[in-house]
Each structure stands twice: as structure tokens, then as C-alpha cells.
Amino acid sequence: MKKLLSILSVAALAANLHAGNITVKGSDTLVILAQKWAEVYMGEHKDVKIQVSGGGSGIGFAALQSQTTDLCDASRPAKAAEIAKCQVVFGGKRPTEYKVALDGLSVYVNPENSLKELTVEQVGDIFTGKIKNWKEVGGPDAPITVYSRENSSGTYEFFKEHILKGKDFVASAQTMPGTAAIVQAVVKDKNGIGYGGAAYGGNSKLLNIKRDDGSPAIAPTEENVINGTYPIWRHLYVYVNPNLDKGEIAAYLNWIRSDEGQKYVKDIGYYPLPKNLRSN
Amino acid sequence: MTPEPKSEQPRPHGWIGIHRGHKARPVEWLAEKFIFLVSLSAIAMVLLIFLFVAREAMPVFFGEANTALIQPTIPVAELDKHSPAELQRYLDLTPEQYKSVDHDTLLALMQGKLDEQNEVPENFRKDADARINTTEWKYLLQSHQWSGYDRPEYIWQPVGQIKKFNIIPLIVGTLKVTLIGLLFAVPLAVGAAIYVSQLARPRVREVVKPVIEMLSGIPSVVVGFFALLVLATVLQKIFGYQTRLNAFVAGIALGFAVIPVIFSIAEDALTSVPRAYTQAALALGASRWQTAWQIVLPAAIPGVFAATVLGFGRAIGETMIVLMVCSASVMSWSIFDSARSITTTIAAEMGEVVAGGPHYRILFLLGALLFAATFVSNMIGDFVIHRFKNKLEGKR
Amino acid sequence: MNGTQARHFRADKFDFWSFFFSGLTGLATLFIIGILVTILVNIIYNGWSSLSWHFVSTIPTDLFNMKTTGILPMIVGTTIRVFVMTIFVIPVGVITAIYLTEYAPNTSLITRVIRAAVNNLAGVPSIVFGLFGLGFFINFVGKNMDLLLHNPTSVWGRPALIWAALTLAVMTLPVVIVATEESLKAIPPGLREASLALGATKLETILKIVLPQALPGILTGGILAVSRAAGEVAPILLTGVCTYMVGLPHSPTDQFMDLGYHVFILSTQSNDIDATRPILYATVLVLLMLTFALNIVAILIRARVRKKLRALG
């Protein structure tokens, strides 16, 4: 009996040890932010160990489904096929989606470009190739060079779905492997236009965006993104197996979305969640 | 197995036909078999590469994947009316997975399928494209007039509501970049090979050869980095074209990576032309250049050709350089337009695709295609070199 | 050159084109060397100033922060993955080379097929090796290991250091085979004959006479393989590398960070390319020093082996 008890206690200890270990995997967009959170949280909770690694949202979902990660960072919402695969192993439950940050997306042009503002529709038309010359939107008479992200990026998908309304990017769009590459290209190309995180504009010029013809042009500032007046923004997500969403993991997820956790979002170039979005 | 004189009589065999060596020197026998088996690993690897890359591409190959946006659904209530095989296919599960899930999970999965269909945006419901399975061979290889386009086009846009997987732009992009690279690299590398093997003084040769070979020691990610940061700017200044990053820059950078490959094979071929040829030509009063150009080069032409073919194989498979420099899947043969190669596509997109989904399968299909292309070019290159060497040796 | 001989040539025909084309090929050679020198000078000039002990010995918490970043995990990751690779590739490569030079009947079909396979393996695109690693090692070997071991969650069936190392081992197999074969051929046949004549068996001869002699060649092969593998990014892209992880890898099933991949990340994913350019250059310089140091050592050993080979032939 005594032996059995000791075995049980060792098992409990082992389970306990595991509970203090959180693995996070997924989107490269979020990996630095996830690391920042992990570092601060581990500093405050000495008994918790958090492992962060990147690879891509798809790799994160695959790991969530094979239960090799507790949390999956994603820069795009989960696809139906990914949810279904998770359901198979989660006993029919869908993975729980938490929105953890806002990403304001701005439209970059060359600093010498005289253009100041565009409507969302015009932005879409430029990226689908319907508008080919700057003079069609009130700019100089010059052909537009379109810079886009790799189709593996969450930003690309968001833009295609919400700004281009599901239409294809113009075939001649230069595909860049990162936001920085787009900014650099646009800064060097006086007819260039690109898109990416509002905080990453660098030396390029960020256009003010109008929701439609009648509305005012809004600059992609932090304030405008958070209060929702700036029209182009997306969420960043963390997904979790609902069966594991308790104890340490739940506490960590709560902390991420608290004032304390959201404080660090801005350091990485994203925007904190408005209060009303924090309760899921 | 020391070499033995061949005798007319059959060698003595051991018990039930096992080779005598098995009993006489068991360790030797075992070691030899072991060494032989290990040496087959290279063959095994080539076969495995082909098998497993092709295995992952299989569903697309046989048209089992379906990417149509709008698909027929089965109401949740009708769960029991369908056979397990039907449900398993409908829910896209493997047989093991199907067995492992309980009834409630099945219901949840069926509901998920319905939700997925309900979430299809309104503007796609009437679109004919939404009913197309874009992984059919027809859509992979032929142009198609998608809605919103005014003519049939080849489009690679694998992410979005209607996934367009036409691989022709990728093939064109690969060939374009590769050809630019070869046009740049072959004259330089062959020229240098002629110089080093025929014209240079021995002391110069001793230095120059390893220096050029050092170029192959630069990792391709470093060449890509150099092309992205430095070469692109320099070339744009020289040629004054519009877009900074394009197929031309990628091709030249690719040339950097291919030069050492072509150089060493061509130099080797030129050196292996028998000295008697050169000496005879020089004795007849030809200049060094005339000898190199009219005697040695023609004799070594198969070797130079093989060098080019092997260089082609290397260029077509180069990943990081093209990935870092250019990647628009535009259908254009202009060298100052961008291009997207097959390697880039695989490297850039694999991380974000749904594992096991159609996009994932098609990336493997592209890999198999690439493997086949390099396999053929390697075979040709090796065959030609082999023949060439044999011929020279035969004549000697 | 002898004066009369030179005059003899000129007197016969001074050929402008001859002169012109000789110059042209010389220029081609110079141009190639120029490319190499430009790349090296550019990287060393820009990278040297930001290289510091702190930079190579720090585990970073923010990849793009100029002051606190470091590349220790990348150096460690790259080193471990090539080290694990050599454990697999060197025995297999050396044994194959022994078979090809010592045992194989020169003209038999199987020998020719092995040679063709080795040549082919050398030409397979690196990204295809990545796909192979994903399709074979991770999705087949790893998944089945998990099934066999009854792991509740997947341990082996996911990208990991061990799979990246194995993928690289397959990729560098031809490098080791070719280098070893070359050095085995450079051993005088007389040595083998003497050993056999003294009554040693073939295996004994190989183990005690041939292999010790071939050691420099095996070493060259190993070093060349390591230097090739250290700079390769494409095969590990799909089999184990990650953009960022906390700390160093602890087990073969961990993922890892990598120098080459870090160069890619810094030059494409950085928040502000102009600001992070110094750390990018410094990382490139470290990677280049690593591969070049290995290469130069290999070239030096190889030159010795070749000299021996020439003396024989």
C-alpha cells in the first residue's frame, strides 16, 4: 500500500512538473512577441517554464493537432480543415481561439509620391491591377509597381480576403519575403506601393485610408487603430486545446490578454487589444 | 576474396550451396557482405527520395484531392444513413482516424463541414469558379479564363477562396532564371577553364584554380544576401531598369553559384585531352590560342557540354538565392520582370500550408517534378562525360 | 621561354585574334576572381566592425535588437546539426568508397549503378532533400516510431534536429564517398599486395594498411561535407530549423536555430533592415568564416593527397 502511494505521489509530481511546462509554437509573425511574453511571465512565475518556437501558422496548427504544442500562435484564423483535424483528437471540441493583439496594416508608398490618401476600394483596385497608373487616383502620371507579401504570410491572406474581396493579386506584383523587404523596395522605387504592419513603415510614406468616398481619411496611428476608426487591421491569434485550457495555461492566457501582458505588445510593433475584445 | 586465377572447374561450394568463404573465413565473408549492403545505400537513397516525395504528391496525381469551394454537404441528421466509407471520405479522415473518433466527434465534424459551407462569402456563391476542383490536371497545366479575367491566363495563386494552382508560371520562371544564369556563367566559366588549363603558366594555374573553386564554398544564402543588398543596386544603376529585384539579378547571382561547378568540370575535361594533341599542334606552328581553340576545345566539347548540363541541374535546383531576390509568379519571358521558381515556391509556402492538404500535395508534386528534371540532366551529363573519357582513353 | 622559339611563332604569323582571345579568357578568369574578392571584401569590411565576443556568445531574447542580440544559439545549432550528420554520413560514405575501390568488380552492372546513384545524389536539388526529409523521416519514420513506442503525443513525427541532421547526411553522402575514393586510389597498390603476400586477409589489409593511409582523404571528405552542410539552408527549412526558440536545443527531438537561416531571417524579416544591417553582416561573416576555414583546411589536405596521386600515376 505504501509502495502504491509513493508511486502515485511520484506520478502526481511528474504530472505537476508537466503542468508547469508550456510550449508555444506557430507563426513567425508572432514569435518575437510570444517570446517577450514568455520571458516576462517566467520572471514573475519562477515555477513555470515556457518554450517558444516559430515555423509558421500551418506548422503550429499541425503541432496543435499532433498535441506537441500547448499553444499555437497564428497570424490568420484557423482553416476549416485544420479545425476538423484538431476536433478528431480533441474529442470533437474545436480548438479555442483567443485574440491576443491587433495589427494595423498600412499602405506604404515612396516618400516622394505626392499622393496622401486612398479609399479602401482604390487600394483593392491597385493591388488587383484594375488601377495601373498613379494619375487614376490623383497622383503623378506614372505606372504603379505593386509589392506584395509571400502568399504564405497571414497579411497576404488578410489583404486578399478583405481588401481585394477575394480577387487575385495582379500577376506582376513583386512578392517579397518580409515586410521589411517591401518597405525597402518601396523606399527605393518611386512608383512603388506595398502593405504591411503600420509600425514597420520605416522611411516610407504611410497613406491615410478612407473607408469609402464619403468618409474622412484616417492615418494609421496607434490611437486610430485601437479605437477602430482606421479601417485596415486584423487580429493575431493564439489557439489552444480546450481540454488543456485550465491551470497554468489558462492563467498564462489570461495574463497575456490582461493590461500587464498587453503592455508589451507595442514594443514589438503591434497594438494592444481594446478592452471590449479581451473577454472572448 | 583475393583475386584467384580463373579455373575451368566450378568452385567448390559449401553446405547447401552456401559459398565456401562463409565457412572458411566467416568474418571476412560477413564483412564483405556488410560492406556491399552499406554501399547500396546511395541507390536506396535515390529510390527513397523519389518514392517518398512522390508518395506525398500521390492524391493530386490521381485526382483525389478536391479544392472546390462549394461542395455537396450531408445534413447532420443523416449521419446514420451513410456508410462508414462514405463518411470517412466526406470528412476527409484516414481509416484509423475514423475508427478512433466517437459518435459525438463525428457529429461535431459533420456540423463543421456545414458551417464551412455556410461561411462561403455571398459573392462566391454564384461564381462558377467556386465549383471547380482546381487540382485537376487541366487546371494545373492549361490556361483558364477565371471569372474577373478577360482572357484565359496561367495563374499561381494558391491562397484564397479560389485556389489557383497553375504550375506553368513557375516552370517558366524557373527556366527564365536558370537560362539567364547559364548565359552568364557558361562563357565566363568555360573561358576561365580554357585560360587555366591551356594558356596560363603552371604557377598561375596553381593559384587560380583553388581560388575559383573557393567560390563554391560560399553558401548560397550568402550569395542571395549579397545579391539582395549589393548586386541588385549595382545592376540597377548600370542597366537602369524599373524594378530593382527581378529575374535578371537572380539569374546573375545564380551564375555566381554555378560558375565553380561548370569551371571545374570543363577544366577537368580540357586537361584530360591528351598532351600529344597539343604538342602536335604546337609543333606544326600553331599558336597557343589556336591550339586551345581549334584542337583542344573541339576535342573537349562533350566535356564542356556535360559541364553545362550539370550546371543547369545545379541552377534549376538552387533555392535560397532566388527565394531572396525575386518571386512574383508572373507569366512573362522578359528578363527584367520578376519570376518565381519552383524551388522558391516550395521553400516559401511549405511552412504555412495545411499539412496534408491539396496545397501541400502540390508542393510535393513540384518537388517530384524538380527531382525528375535534375535526374534527367544529371544522367545526360554523366553519360556524356563517361563516353568522352572512354573515347579519349581509347584513342590514347 | 626560349627566344628563338618565340620569334619563330611571331615570324610565322602574329595573329591579332589569337592575342585578343587569349586576353579575353584571361579577363574571364580575372572577372570570376573579382566576383569572389568583391563578395569577400564587402562582407569582411562591413561585418568586422560589429563582430564582438558579446555578439557570438549571447543567447538573444530579441533577434532584431541591436544591443542585446547575439548568435550563440545559431552557432550551437549549426554545429550540433553538422556534428550529428557526420556520425551518420562518414561511416556509410567510407564503407561505400571501400566497396567501390577495394571490392567492386570494375565493370559489373551493380558498380555502375552505385556510381550513377552517387553522381545523381550529388545533383539532387537541396530543397528536394528537404521535401524528402519531411516526407520520409518525419512523416514516415517518425510517425511510425511514435506508433511503435506508443507515445501518447507525437515525439518523433515532427521537425527536429535529428531529422535535419539525417537529411543533411543523405545530401552530403556523395561528398564523402568521392573524397574517400580519391584517397583510397592514391594508395600504392604495392602496399596492398605486400600485405596480402604476407598472409593478411583482405579485411585485415583494409583495416590496418589501407584505411590508416587513407585517413587524410576521409578527413577531407568529412570536412567538405561539414562545410557544405553548414551553409545549406534549404534542406533544413522543412525538417527542423525554427526562426526563434528560447535557449539551446537539449534533445535530438528539439528544433534548433541556424546561422544560415538566421541570415535569411535578418535580411528578409527584420523590422528595419537598415538598422539591423550591421548584425546581418556580422552573422554572414561568422557563417563565412566557419565554412571557409573548413574549406581551406580541406583544400590543403586534398592538395597533399592529389600530389601523392600524381606521383603514383
Coordinates of C-alpha atoms in Angstrom, one line a residue, chain C residues 21-206:
Chain C
F21 CA 41.0 35.8 -77.4
S22 CA 43.8 34.8 -75.1
G23 CA 43.3 38.1 -73.3
L24 CA 39.5 37.5 -73.3
T25 CA 39.8 34.2 -71.5
G26 CA 42.3 35.8 -69.1
L27 CA 39.7 38.5 -68.4
A28 CA 37.0 36.0 -67.8
T29 CA 39.3 34.4 -65.2
L30 CA 40.0 37.7 -63.6
F31 CA 36.3 38.6 -63.6
I32 CA 35.4 35.4 -61.7
I33 CA 38.2 36.1 -59.2
G34 CA 36.9 39.7 -59.0
I35 CA 33.4 38.4 -58.0
L36 CA 34.9 36.4 -55.2
V37 CA 37.0 39.2 -54.0
T38 CA 34.2 41.7 -54.1
I39 CA 31.9 39.5 -52.1
L40 CA 34.5 38.7 -49.5
V41 CA 35.8 42.3 -49.2
N42 CA 32.2 43.6 -48.9
I43 CA 31.3 41.2 -46.2
I44 CA 34.5 41.5 -44.2
Y45 CA 34.6 45.3 -44.4
N46 CA 31.0 45.7 -43.3
G47 CA 30.9 42.8 -40.9
W48 CA 34.2 43.2 -39.0
S49 CA 33.3 46.3 -37.0
S50 CA 30.1 44.8 -35.5
L51 CA 31.6 41.5 -34.6
S52 CA 32.3 41.1 -30.9
W53 CA 32.7 38.5 -28.3
H54 CA 29.4 39.6 -26.8
F55 CA 27.7 39.0 -30.1
V56 CA 28.9 35.5 -30.6
S57 CA 28.4 34.4 -27.0
T58 CA 24.9 35.8 -26.2
I59 CA 21.6 34.0 -26.3
P60 CA 19.3 36.7 -27.6
T61 CA 15.8 37.5 -26.4
D62 CA 15.1 39.8 -29.3
L63 CA 16.5 38.9 -32.6
F64 CA 16.4 42.4 -34.0
N65 CA 17.6 44.4 -31.0
M66 CA 21.0 45.7 -31.9
K67 CA 22.3 46.0 -28.3
T68 CA 21.2 42.7 -26.8
T69 CA 21.1 40.3 -29.7
G70 CA 23.6 37.5 -30.2
I71 CA 24.0 34.4 -32.2
L72 CA 25.2 31.8 -29.8
P73 CA 22.1 29.5 -30.3
M74 CA 22.6 29.7 -34.0
I75 CA 26.3 28.8 -33.8
V76 CA 25.4 25.9 -31.4
G77 CA 22.5 24.8 -33.6
T78 CA 24.6 24.7 -36.8
T79 CA 27.5 23.0 -35.0
I80 CA 25.3 20.3 -33.5
R81 CA 23.4 19.5 -36.7
V82 CA 26.6 19.1 -38.7
F83 CA 28.2 17.1 -36.0
V84 CA 25.3 14.7 -35.7
M85 CA 25.3 14.5 -39.5
T86 CA 28.9 13.4 -39.6
I87 CA 28.2 10.5 -37.2
F88 CA 25.8 9.1 -39.9
V89 CA 27.5 10.1 -43.1
I90 CA 31.1 9.3 -42.5
P91 CA 30.7 5.5 -41.8
V92 CA 28.3 5.0 -44.6
G93 CA 30.3 7.1 -47.1
V94 CA 33.6 5.5 -46.2
I95 CA 32.3 2.0 -46.4
T96 CA 30.7 2.7 -49.8
A97 CA 34.0 4.1 -51.0
I98 CA 35.8 1.0 -49.7
Y99 CA 33.4 -1.2 -51.6
L100 CA 33.8 0.8 -54.8
T101 CA 37.6 0.8 -54.7
E102 CA 38.5 -2.5 -52.9
Y103 CA 35.8 -5.0 -53.6
A104 CA 33.6 -3.9 -56.6
P105 CA 34.2 -5.7 -59.8
N106 CA 35.1 -2.7 -62.0
T107 CA 32.7 -3.4 -64.9
S108 CA 29.8 -5.0 -63.2
L109 CA 26.3 -3.6 -63.5
I110 CA 25.9 -3.1 -59.8
T111 CA 29.1 -1.0 -59.6
R112 CA 27.9 1.2 -62.4
V113 CA 24.5 1.6 -60.8
I114 CA 26.1 2.6 -57.5
R115 CA 28.3 5.2 -59.2
A116 CA 25.4 6.6 -61.2
A117 CA 23.4 6.8 -57.9
V118 CA 26.2 8.6 -56.1
N119 CA 26.5 11.1 -59.0
N120 CA 22.8 11.6 -59.1
L121 CA 22.5 12.1 -55.4
A122 CA 25.1 14.9 -55.7
G123 CA 22.9 16.6 -58.2
V124 CA 19.5 16.4 -56.4
P125 CA 18.3 20.0 -55.5
S126 CA 18.7 20.8 -51.9
I127 CA 15.1 21.7 -51.4
V128 CA 14.1 18.2 -52.7
F129 CA 16.2 16.8 -49.9
G130 CA 14.1 19.0 -47.6
L131 CA 10.9 17.5 -49.0
F132 CA 12.4 14.1 -48.7
G133 CA 13.2 14.7 -45.0
L134 CA 9.7 15.8 -44.4
G135 CA 8.1 13.0 -46.4
F136 CA 10.4 10.2 -45.3
F137 CA 12.0 10.9 -41.9
I138 CA 9.2 13.0 -40.3
N139 CA 6.0 11.7 -41.9
F140 CA 7.1 8.1 -42.3
V141 CA 9.9 7.1 -39.9
G142 CA 9.0 9.5 -37.1
K143 CA 5.3 8.8 -37.3
N144 CA 5.8 5.1 -37.2
M145 CA 8.3 5.4 -34.3
D146 CA 5.6 7.2 -32.4
L147 CA 3.2 4.4 -33.2
L148 CA 5.6 1.7 -32.2
L149 CA 6.6 3.4 -29.0
H150 CA 3.0 4.1 -28.1
N151 CA 3.8 7.7 -27.5
P152 CA 0.6 9.5 -26.3
T153 CA 1.7 12.6 -28.2
S154 CA 3.9 12.8 -31.2
V155 CA 7.6 12.9 -30.2
W156 CA 9.4 11.9 -33.3
G157 CA 6.9 12.7 -36.0
R158 CA 7.7 16.4 -36.2
P159 CA 10.5 18.6 -37.4
A160 CA 13.6 18.0 -35.2
L161 CA 17.3 18.3 -35.0
I162 CA 17.9 14.6 -35.7
W163 CA 15.8 14.7 -38.9
A164 CA 17.6 17.7 -40.2
A165 CA 20.9 16.1 -39.5
L166 CA 19.9 12.9 -41.2
T167 CA 18.6 14.8 -44.2
L168 CA 21.9 16.5 -44.4
A169 CA 23.7 13.2 -44.1
V170 CA 21.9 11.9 -47.2
M171 CA 22.7 15.1 -49.0
T172 CA 26.5 15.0 -48.2
L173 CA 26.9 11.3 -48.8
P174 CA 28.4 11.8 -52.3
V175 CA 30.9 14.3 -51.0
V176 CA 32.3 11.8 -48.5
I177 CA 32.3 8.9 -51.0
V178 CA 34.1 10.8 -53.7
A179 CA 36.8 12.2 -51.4
T180 CA 37.4 8.9 -49.7
E181 CA 37.5 7.1 -53.0
E182 CA 40.1 9.6 -54.3
S183 CA 42.4 9.0 -51.4
L184 CA 41.9 5.2 -51.5
K185 CA 43.0 5.3 -55.1
A186 CA 46.1 7.3 -54.1
I187 CA 47.4 4.4 -52.0
P188 CA 50.1 2.4 -54.0
P189 CA 48.7 -1.0 -55.0
G190 CA 52.1 -2.4 -53.9
L191 CA 51.2 -1.8 -50.3
R192 CA 48.1 -3.9 -50.6
E193 CA 49.9 -6.6 -52.5
A194 CA 52.7 -6.7 -49.9
S195 CA 50.2 -7.1 -47.1
L196 CA 48.3 -9.8 -48.9
A197 CA 51.5 -11.6 -49.7
L198 CA 52.5 -11.6 -46.1
G199 CA 49.3 -13.6 -45.4
A200 CA 47.0 -10.9 -44.1
T201 CA 43.4 -11.3 -45.2
K202 CA 41.7 -8.7 -47.3
L203 CA 39.8 -7.3 -44.4
E204 CA 42.9 -7.0 -42.3
T205 CA 44.7 -5.3 -45.2
I206 CA 41.9 -2.8 -45.5

